[in-house]
Amino acid sequence: MNSITDTLAIMLERDGVDLVADITGLVKDVTERIPDIITDIESATKRIEQGADRFANLLNDDNRKSLNTVIGNAKSASDNFADLSRELKDTRARFDGLLVSLDDMVIDNKVDVEKSIVELRYVIDSISRHIDSTNHNLEATARNMYEFSRQIRQNPGLLLNAAPPADQAARR
């Protein structure tokens, strides 16, 4: 026990002065900073109180009613979305069935569809071979109709088989 006490005394003599100086400096530093720390704590406390007041104002009776309305609307929108999702699943199932039916119909009528395509090609080929003569005949018919209407305008009696008027150019 004497040995431990002696060792402790030696340590205190050698390092005690530095230890006391360090502790004194630490206490002095903490003492100087305490007013700033207290100010910061008071400021933080005020901000927390202001936030609590704002939160309390946010949850006043009028705002609670509005929040309840918003929550109710959100629930209603969620329910509507769930209904829409179910309806889209049903629609997709029906559309898949329709695609299967159309596929079956095309497969079942493949021969008829191919035959119709061959016949359509024949008709288009025939039309393209005869279109020039048809256009030529239409142009000639249009010229004849123009000439006919000109003659009727000059002598409407032609419709009743009357004699044409004398050509004045031939008299001269």
mmCIF file of N, CA and C in Angstrom, residues 22 40 51 58 79 145:
data_model
loop_
_atom_site.group_PDB
_atom_site.id
_atom_site.type_symbol
_atom_site.label_atom_id
_atom_site.label_comp_id
_atom_site.label_asym_id
_atom_site.label_seq_id
_atom_site.Cartn_x
_atom_site.Cartn_y
_atom_site.Cartn_z
ATOM 1 N N ASP A 22 -3.901 21.733 -17.384
ATOM 2 C CA ASP A 22 -4.815 21.322 -18.444
ATOM 3 C C ASP A 22 -6.260 21.386 -17.985
ATOM 4 N N ASP A 40 -27.476 29.240 -27.673
ATOM 5 C CA ASP A 40 -27.870 28.299 -28.724
ATOM 6 C C ASP A 40 -29.023 27.404 -28.264
ATOM 7 N N GLY A 51 -42.172 25.973 -34.023
ATOM 8 C CA GLY A 51 -42.598 24.855 -34.849
ATOM 9 C C GLY A 51 -43.806 24.157 -34.254
ATOM 10 N N LEU A 58 -51.652 24.396 -37.699
ATOM 11 C CA LEU A 58 -51.958 23.558 -38.848
ATOM 12 C C LEU A 58 -53.087 22.583 -38.527
ATOM 13 N N ASP A 79 -59.893 4.176 -54.255
ATOM 14 C CA ASP A 79 -60.949 3.197 -54.558
ATOM 15 C C ASP A 79 -61.301 3.224 -56.052
ATOM 16 N N MET A 145 -70.862 15.572 -126.398
ATOM 17 C CA MET A 145 -71.886 16.238 -125.570
ATOM 18 C C MET A 145 -71.723 17.762 -125.661
#
